[in-house]
PDB file of C-alpha atoms in Angstrom:
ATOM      1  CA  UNK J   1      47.865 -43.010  74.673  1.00 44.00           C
ATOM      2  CA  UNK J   2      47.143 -40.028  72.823  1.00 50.00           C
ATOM      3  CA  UNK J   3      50.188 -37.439  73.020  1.00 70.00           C
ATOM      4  CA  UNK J   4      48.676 -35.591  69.998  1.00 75.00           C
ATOM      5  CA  UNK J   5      51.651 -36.200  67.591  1.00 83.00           C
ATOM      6  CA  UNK J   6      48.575 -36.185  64.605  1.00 88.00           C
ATOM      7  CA  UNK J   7      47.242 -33.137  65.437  1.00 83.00           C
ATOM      8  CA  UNK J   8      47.374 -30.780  63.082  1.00 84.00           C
ATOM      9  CA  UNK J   9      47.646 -33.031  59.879  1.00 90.00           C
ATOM     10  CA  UNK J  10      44.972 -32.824  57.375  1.00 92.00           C
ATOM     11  CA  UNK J  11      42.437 -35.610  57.211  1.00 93.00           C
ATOM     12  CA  UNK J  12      43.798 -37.075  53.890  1.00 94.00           C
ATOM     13  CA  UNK J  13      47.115 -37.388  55.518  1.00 95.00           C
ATOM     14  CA  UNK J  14      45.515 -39.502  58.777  1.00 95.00           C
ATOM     15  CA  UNK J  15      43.211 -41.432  56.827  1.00 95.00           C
ATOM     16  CA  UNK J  16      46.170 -42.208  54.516  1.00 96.00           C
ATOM     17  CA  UNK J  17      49.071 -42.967  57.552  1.00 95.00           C
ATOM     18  CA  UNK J  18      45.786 -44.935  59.495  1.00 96.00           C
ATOM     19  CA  UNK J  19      45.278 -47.036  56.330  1.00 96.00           C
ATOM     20  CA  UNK J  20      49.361 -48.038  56.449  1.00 94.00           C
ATOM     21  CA  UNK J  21      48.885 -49.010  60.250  1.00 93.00           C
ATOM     22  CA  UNK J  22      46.184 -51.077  59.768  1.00 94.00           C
ATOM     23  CA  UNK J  23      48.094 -52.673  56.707  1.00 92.00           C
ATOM     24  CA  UNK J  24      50.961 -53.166  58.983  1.00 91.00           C
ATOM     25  CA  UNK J  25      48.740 -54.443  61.756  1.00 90.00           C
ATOM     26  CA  UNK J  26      47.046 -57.036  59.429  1.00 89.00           C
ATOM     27  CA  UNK J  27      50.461 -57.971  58.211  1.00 88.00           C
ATOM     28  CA  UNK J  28      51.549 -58.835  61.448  1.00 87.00           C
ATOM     29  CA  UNK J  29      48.373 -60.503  63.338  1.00 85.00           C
ATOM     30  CA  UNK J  30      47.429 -62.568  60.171  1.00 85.00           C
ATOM     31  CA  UNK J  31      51.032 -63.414  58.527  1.00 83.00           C
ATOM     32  CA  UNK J  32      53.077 -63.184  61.933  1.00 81.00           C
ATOM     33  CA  UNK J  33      55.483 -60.819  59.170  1.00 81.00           C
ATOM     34  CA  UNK J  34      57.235 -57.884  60.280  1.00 84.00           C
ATOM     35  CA  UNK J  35      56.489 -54.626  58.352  1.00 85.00           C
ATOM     36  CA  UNK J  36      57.960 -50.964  57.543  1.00 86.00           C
ATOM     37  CA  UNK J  37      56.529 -47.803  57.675  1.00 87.00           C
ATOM     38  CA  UNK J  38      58.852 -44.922  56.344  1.00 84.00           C
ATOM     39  CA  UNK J  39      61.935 -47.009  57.011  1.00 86.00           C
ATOM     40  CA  UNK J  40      60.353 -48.159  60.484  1.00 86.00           C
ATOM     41  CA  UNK J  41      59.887 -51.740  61.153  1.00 87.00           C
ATOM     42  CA  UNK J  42      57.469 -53.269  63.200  1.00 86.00           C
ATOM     43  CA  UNK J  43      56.640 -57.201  64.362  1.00 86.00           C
ATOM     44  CA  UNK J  44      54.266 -58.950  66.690  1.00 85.00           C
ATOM     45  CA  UNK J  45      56.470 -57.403  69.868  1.00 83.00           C
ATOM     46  CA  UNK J  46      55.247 -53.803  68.196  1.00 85.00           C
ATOM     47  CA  UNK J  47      51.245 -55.002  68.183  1.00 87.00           C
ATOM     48  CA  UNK J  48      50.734 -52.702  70.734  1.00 89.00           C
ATOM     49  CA  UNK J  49      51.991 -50.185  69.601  1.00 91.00           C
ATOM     50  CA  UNK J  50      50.560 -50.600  66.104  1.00 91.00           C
ATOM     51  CA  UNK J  51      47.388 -50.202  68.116  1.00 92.00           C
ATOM     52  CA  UNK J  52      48.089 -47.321  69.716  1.00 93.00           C
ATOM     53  CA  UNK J  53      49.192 -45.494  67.031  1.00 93.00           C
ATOM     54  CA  UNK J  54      45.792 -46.366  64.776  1.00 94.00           C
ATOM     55  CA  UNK J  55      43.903 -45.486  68.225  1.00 93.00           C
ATOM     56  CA  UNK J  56      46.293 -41.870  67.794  1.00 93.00           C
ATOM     57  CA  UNK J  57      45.218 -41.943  64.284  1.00 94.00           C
ATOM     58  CA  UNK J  58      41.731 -42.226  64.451  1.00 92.00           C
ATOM     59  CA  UNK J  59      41.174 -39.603  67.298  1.00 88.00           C
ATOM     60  CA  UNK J  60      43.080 -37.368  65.183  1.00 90.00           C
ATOM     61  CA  UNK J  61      40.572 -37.863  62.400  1.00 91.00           C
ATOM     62  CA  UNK J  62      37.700 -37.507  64.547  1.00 88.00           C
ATOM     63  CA  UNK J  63      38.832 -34.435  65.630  1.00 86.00           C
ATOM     64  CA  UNK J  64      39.977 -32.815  62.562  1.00 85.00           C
ATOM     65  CA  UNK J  65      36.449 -33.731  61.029  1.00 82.00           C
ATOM     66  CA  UNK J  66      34.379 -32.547  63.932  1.00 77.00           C
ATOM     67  CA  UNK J  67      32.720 -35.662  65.176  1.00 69.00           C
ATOM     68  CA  UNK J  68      34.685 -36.373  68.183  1.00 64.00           C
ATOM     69  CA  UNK J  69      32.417 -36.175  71.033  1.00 65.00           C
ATOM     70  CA  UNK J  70      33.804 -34.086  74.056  1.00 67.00           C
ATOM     71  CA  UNK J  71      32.004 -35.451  77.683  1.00 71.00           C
ATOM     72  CA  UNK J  72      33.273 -32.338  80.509  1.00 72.00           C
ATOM     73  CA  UNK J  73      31.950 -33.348  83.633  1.00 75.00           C
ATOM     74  CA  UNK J  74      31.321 -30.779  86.497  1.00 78.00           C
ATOM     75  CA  UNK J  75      32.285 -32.014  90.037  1.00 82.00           C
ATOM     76  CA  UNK J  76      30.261 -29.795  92.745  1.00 86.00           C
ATOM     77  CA  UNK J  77      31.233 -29.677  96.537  1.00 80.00           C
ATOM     78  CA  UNK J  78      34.015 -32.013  98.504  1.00 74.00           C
TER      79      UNK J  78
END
């Protein structure tokens, strides 16, 4: 999942481009339509991708805003 293609953007920009995916994503799970993002199309073969990309989206946004939670865990011995 996330290959960091957000990261970087300002909030406004994810919140806005996370907004369109979960447009398109409603578009296609409710309406079984096919929908375009900047002259990209997407339809119910693209759901999971849709998701993926708001999943992207939203980590992006958590990080850019600070309230992504980071977990490192220490391994000690074999």
């Amino acid at each position: 999942m996330a290959r960091g293609d957000f990261v970087g953007l300002p909030v406004a920009t994810l919140n806005s481009l996370r907004d369109k995916y979960v447009a398109c994503l409603e578009a296609i799970a409710v309406a079984g339509a096919s929908y375009s993002i900047a002259g990209r199309s997407f339809s119910r073969a693209n759901l999971s991708e849709v998701r993926e990309i708001i999943a992207e989206l939203t980590l992006a946004i958590e990080n850019a805003s600070g309230t992504r939670i980071r977990t490192t865990y220490a391994k000690f011995g074999p």
